Tab-separated table of C-alpha atoms and ligand atoms in Angstrom:
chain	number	residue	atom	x	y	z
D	1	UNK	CA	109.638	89.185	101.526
D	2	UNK	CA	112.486	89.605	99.427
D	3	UNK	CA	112.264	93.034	96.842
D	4	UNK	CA	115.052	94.109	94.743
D	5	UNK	CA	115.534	97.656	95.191
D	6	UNK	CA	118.748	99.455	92.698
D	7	UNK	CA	120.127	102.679	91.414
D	8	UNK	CA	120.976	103.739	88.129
D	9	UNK	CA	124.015	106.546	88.139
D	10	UNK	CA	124.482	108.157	85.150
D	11	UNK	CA	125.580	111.055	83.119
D	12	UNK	CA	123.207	113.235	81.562
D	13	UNK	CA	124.092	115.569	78.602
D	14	UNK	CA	122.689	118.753	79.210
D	15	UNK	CA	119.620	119.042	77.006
D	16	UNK	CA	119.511	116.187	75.162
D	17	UNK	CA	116.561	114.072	76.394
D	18	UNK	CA	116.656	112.001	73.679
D	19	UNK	CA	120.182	110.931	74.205
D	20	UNK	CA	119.606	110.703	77.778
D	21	UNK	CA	116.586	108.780	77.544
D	22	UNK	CA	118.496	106.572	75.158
D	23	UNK	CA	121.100	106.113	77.445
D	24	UNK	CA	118.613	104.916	80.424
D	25	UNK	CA	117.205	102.788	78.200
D	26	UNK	CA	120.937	100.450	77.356
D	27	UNK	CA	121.678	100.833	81.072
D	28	UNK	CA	118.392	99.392	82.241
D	29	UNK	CA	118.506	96.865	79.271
D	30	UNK	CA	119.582	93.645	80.683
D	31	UNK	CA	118.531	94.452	84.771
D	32	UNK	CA	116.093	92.857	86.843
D	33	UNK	CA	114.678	94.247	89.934
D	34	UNK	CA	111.510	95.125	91.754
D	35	UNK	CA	112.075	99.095	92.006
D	36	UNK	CA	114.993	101.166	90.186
D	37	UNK	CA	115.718	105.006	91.430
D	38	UNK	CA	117.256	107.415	88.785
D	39	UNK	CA	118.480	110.598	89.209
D	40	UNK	CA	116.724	114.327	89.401
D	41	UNK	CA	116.109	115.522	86.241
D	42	UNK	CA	117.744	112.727	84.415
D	43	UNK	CA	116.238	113.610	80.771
D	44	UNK	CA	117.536	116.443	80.888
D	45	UNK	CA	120.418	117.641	83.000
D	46	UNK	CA	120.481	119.845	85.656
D	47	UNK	CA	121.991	123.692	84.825
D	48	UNK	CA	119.910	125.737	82.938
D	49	UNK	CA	120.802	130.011	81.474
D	50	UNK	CA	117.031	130.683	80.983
D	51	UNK	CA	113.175	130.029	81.509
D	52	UNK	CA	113.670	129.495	77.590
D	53	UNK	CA	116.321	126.041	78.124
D	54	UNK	CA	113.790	124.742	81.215
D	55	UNK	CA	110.512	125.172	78.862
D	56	UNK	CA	112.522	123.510	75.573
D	57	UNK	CA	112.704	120.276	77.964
D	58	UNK	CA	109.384	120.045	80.253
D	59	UNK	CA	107.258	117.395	79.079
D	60	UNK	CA	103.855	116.699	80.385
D	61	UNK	CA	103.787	113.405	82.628
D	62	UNK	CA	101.050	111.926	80.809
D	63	UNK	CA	101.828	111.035	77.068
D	64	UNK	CA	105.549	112.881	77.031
D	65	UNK	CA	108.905	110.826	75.959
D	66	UNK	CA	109.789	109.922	79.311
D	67	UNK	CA	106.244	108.172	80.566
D	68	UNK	CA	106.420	106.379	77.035
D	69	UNK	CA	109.318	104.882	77.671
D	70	UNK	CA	108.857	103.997	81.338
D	71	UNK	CA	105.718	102.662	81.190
D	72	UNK	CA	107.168	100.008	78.116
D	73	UNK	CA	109.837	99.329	80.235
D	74	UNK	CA	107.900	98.367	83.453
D	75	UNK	CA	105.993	96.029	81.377
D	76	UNK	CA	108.473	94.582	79.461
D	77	UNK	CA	110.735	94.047	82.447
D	78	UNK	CA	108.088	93.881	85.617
D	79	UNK	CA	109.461	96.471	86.871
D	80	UNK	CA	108.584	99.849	89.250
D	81	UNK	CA	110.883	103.136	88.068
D	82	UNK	CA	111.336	106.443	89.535
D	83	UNK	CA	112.825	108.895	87.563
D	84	UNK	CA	113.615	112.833	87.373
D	85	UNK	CA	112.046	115.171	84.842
D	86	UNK	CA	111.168	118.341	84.276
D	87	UNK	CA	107.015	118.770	84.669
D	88	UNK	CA	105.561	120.778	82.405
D	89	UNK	CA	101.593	121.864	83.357
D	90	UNK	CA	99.302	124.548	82.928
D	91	UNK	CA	100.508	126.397	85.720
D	92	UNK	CA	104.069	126.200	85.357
D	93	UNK	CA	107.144	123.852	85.341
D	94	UNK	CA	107.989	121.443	88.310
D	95	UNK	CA	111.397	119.932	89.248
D	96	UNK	CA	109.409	116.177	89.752
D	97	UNK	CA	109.868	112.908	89.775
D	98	UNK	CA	107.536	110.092	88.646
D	99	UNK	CA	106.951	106.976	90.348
D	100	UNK	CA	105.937	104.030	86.716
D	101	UNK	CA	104.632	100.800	87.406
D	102	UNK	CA	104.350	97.380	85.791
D	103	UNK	CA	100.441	98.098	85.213
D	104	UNK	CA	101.495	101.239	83.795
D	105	UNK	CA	100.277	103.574	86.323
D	106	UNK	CA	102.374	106.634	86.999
D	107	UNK	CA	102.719	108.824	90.774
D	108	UNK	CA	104.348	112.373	90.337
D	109	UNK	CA	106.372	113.984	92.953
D	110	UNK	CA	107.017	117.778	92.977
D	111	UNK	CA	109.808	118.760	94.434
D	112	UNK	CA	109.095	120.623	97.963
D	113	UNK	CA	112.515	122.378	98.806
D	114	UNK	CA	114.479	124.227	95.519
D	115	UNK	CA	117.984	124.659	95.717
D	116	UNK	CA	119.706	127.707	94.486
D	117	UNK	CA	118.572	128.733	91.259
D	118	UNK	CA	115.950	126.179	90.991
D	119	UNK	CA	114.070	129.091	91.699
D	120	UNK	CA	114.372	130.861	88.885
D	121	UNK	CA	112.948	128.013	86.805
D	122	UNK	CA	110.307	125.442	89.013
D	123	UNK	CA	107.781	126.379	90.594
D	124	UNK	CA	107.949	125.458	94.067
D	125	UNK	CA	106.027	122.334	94.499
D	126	UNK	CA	102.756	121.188	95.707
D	127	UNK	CA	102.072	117.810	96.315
D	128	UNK	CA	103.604	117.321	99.413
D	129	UNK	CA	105.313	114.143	101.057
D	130	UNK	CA	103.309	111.218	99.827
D	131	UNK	CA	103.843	107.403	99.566
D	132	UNK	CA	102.515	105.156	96.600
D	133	UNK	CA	102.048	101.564	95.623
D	134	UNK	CA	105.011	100.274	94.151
D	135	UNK	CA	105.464	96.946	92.550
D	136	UNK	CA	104.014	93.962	95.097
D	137	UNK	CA	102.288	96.687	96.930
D	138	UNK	CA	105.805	98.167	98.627
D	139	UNK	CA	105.141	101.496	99.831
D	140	UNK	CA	107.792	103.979	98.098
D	141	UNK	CA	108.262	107.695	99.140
D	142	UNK	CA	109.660	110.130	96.949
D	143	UNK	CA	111.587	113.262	97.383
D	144	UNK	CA	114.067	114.605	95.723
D	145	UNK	CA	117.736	116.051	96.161
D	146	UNK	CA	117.866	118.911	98.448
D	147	UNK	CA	114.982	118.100	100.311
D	148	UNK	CA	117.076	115.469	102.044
D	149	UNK	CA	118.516	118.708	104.588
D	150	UNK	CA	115.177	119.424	106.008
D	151	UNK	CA	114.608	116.254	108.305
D	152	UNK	CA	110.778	116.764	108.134
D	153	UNK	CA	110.643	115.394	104.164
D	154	UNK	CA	111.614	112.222	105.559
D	155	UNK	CA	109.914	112.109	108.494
D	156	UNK	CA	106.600	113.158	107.019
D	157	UNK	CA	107.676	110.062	104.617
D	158	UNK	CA	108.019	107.540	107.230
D	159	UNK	CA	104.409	109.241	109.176
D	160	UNK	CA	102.860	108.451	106.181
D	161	UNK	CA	103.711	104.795	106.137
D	162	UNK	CA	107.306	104.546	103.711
D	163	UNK	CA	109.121	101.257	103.855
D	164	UNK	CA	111.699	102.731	100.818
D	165	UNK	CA	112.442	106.074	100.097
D	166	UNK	CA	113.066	106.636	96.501
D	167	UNK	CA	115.615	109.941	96.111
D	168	UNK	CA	116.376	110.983	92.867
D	169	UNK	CA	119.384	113.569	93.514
D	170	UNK	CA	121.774	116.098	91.492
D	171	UNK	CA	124.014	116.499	94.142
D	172	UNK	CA	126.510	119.456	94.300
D	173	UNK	CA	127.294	119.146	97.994
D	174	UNK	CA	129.343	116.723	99.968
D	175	UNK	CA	126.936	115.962	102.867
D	176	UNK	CA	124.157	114.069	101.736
D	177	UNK	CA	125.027	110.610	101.553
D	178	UNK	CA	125.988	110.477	105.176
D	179	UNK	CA	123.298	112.642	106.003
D	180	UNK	CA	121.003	109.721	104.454
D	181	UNK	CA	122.330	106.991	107.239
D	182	UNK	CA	120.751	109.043	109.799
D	183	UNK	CA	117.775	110.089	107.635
D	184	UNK	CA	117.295	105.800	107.486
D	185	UNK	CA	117.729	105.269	111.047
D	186	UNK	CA	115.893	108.346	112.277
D	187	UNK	CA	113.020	106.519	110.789
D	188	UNK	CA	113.549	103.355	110.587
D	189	UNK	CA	113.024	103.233	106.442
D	190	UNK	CA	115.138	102.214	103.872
D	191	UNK	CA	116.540	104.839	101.438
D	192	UNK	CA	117.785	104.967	97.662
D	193	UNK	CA	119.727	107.279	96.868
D	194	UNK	CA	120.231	108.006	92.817
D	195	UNK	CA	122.598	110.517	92.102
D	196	UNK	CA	124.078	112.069	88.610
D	197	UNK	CA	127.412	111.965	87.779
D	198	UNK	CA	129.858	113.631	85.775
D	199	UNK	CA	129.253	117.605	85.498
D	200	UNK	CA	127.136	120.210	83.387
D	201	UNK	CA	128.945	123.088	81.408
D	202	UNK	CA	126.301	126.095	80.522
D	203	UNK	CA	128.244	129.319	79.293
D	204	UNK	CA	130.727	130.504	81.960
D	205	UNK	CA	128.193	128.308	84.319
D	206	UNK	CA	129.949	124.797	85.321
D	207	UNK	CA	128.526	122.276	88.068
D	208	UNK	CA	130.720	119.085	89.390
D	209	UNK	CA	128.363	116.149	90.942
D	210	UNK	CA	129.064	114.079	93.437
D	211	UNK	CA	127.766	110.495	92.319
D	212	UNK	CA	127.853	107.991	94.972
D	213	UNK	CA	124.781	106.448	94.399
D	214	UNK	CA	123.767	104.676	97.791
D	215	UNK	CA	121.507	102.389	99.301
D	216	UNK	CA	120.960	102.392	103.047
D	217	UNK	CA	118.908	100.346	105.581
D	218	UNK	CA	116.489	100.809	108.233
D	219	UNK	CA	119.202	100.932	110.869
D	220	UNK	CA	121.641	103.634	109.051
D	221	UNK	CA	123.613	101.077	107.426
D	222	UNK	CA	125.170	101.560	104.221
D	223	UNK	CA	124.109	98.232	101.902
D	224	UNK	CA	126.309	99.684	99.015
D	225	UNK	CA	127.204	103.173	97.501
D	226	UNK	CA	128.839	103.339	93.953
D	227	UNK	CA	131.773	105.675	93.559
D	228	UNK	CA	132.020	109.269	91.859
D	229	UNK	CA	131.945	108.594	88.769
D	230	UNK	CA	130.742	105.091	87.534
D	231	UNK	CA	127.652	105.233	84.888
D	232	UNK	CA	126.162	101.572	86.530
D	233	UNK	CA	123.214	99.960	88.479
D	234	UNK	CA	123.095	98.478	91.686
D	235	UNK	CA	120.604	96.297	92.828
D	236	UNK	CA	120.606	94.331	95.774
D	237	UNK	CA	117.440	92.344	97.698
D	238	UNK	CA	116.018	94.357	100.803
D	239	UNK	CA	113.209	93.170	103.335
D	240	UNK	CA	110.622	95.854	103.185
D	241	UNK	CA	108.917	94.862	105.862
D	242	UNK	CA	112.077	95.404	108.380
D	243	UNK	CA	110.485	98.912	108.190
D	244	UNK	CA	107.778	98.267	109.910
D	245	UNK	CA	109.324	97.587	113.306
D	246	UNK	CA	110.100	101.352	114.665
D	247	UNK	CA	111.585	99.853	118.227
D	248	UNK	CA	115.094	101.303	119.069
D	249	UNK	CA	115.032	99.323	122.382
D	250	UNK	CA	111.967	97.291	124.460
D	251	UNK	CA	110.979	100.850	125.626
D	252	UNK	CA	111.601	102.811	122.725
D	253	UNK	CA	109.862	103.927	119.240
D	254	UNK	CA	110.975	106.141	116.724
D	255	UNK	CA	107.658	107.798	116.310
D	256	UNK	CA	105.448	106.361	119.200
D	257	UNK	CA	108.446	108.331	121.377
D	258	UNK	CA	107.802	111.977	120.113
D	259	UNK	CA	107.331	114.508	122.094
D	260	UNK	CA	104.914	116.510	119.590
D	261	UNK	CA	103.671	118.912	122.001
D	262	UNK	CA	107.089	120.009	123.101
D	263	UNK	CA	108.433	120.771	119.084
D	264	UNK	CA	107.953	123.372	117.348
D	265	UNK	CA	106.537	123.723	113.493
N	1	ACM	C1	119.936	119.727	94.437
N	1	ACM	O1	118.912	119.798	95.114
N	1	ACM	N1	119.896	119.348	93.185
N	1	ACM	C2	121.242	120.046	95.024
């Protein structure tokens, strides 16, 4: 079955969400595909002075700017979305992403692992590693950024039945995308990776990200990755089904194979 999986790369302005939003909007304008990943908190930009900046920009999943403008665009253009925002809710603010279908319906993703000082802003999330119904009934997991260097995100990903992992990233480091071949082939899923470019200026605060957008297949194979600093999307046509076969060799399984009683949690 052929699905058209893409990225979107971009550069946020720090605190504008309209502009942002805007921005998505004329990049996504003319594209057709099944399933587009953009970046972690692409409304808004990434580094944040104060609980004050993160609450000016949380918006609450279901009637905010950034559902409203998803869900239109997954109807107008048939298309599934995940994209990075900040989650406001009664209990605090999340660093999430949100999975927005052609029929409108929306899947939220809390971020699990916070990076640096994340955690002075989001709450830790909750939701755990789950996988949703994406356009044609493709089954998308989400995390996001820095949960790519704790291998049990993905794994718990591919356990619960991902053929595409959808990673919306901010990255500041310069191991991820190869770390996401072996995050693929350790589990035998596709992964897109949507990172920012360009860099974020807050007072004396300044962050440089990496771009290199990527998408990779089920045996660790890069399909594509943009470079640094290209504002584009990719999209290219994947099998999602090629997930489904976890053999390494005849005698061999990714997760049949585990040893579970010999790891430790
Ligand atoms: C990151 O998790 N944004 C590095």
């Amino acid at each position: 079955m052929g699905f058209k999986v893409g990225v979107c790369q971009f550069k946020p302005e720090l605190m504008q969400t309209e502009k942002n939003l805007k921005k998505m909007e004329s990049l996504l304008e003319s594209v057709s595909a099944d399933l587009i990943v953009l970046p972690e908190l692409a409304v808004s930009g990434y580094l944040f002075n104060s609980e004050e900046e993160v609450k000016s920009i949380a918006e609450d999943p279901n009637n905010g700017p950034t559902v409203t403008l998803f869900q239109k665009l997954a109807k107008q253009h048939n298309t599934s979305y995940v994209v990075g925002f900040a989650e406001k809710t009664k209990n605090g603010i999340y660093n999430s992403a949100m999975l927005v279908n052609p029929d409108t319906s929306i899947h939220i993703y809390r971020k699990t692992h916070l990076f640096f000082e994340e955690k002075k802003w989001f709450k830790a999330g909750d939701t755990g590693f789950k996988v949703f119904k994406a356009k044609n009934n493709v089954k998308v997991g989400l995390m996001i950024c820095f949960d790519w260097i704790f291998p049990e995100s993905a794994r718990s990903l591919a356990l619960a039945g991902a053929q595409i992992i959808a990673h919306p990233a901010n990255l500041v480091l310069p191991w991820c995308q190869q770390a996401m071949f072996t995050r693929s082939l350790e589990n035998g899923v596709f992964s897109a990776t949507s990172n920012r470019t360009g860099k974020d200026k807050n007072g004396e605060k300044v962050l440089n990200f990496t771009g290199m957008s990527q998408i990779v297949d089920t045996k660790g194979q890069i399909i594509y990755r943009m470079n640094k600093f290209e504002e584009s999307v990719f999209i290219t046509e994947i099998d999602p089904l090629e997930s489904e076969n976890k053999d390494i060799t005849e005698l061999n399984n990714l997760l049949l194979d585990r040893r579970t009683e010999l790891y430790r949690s």
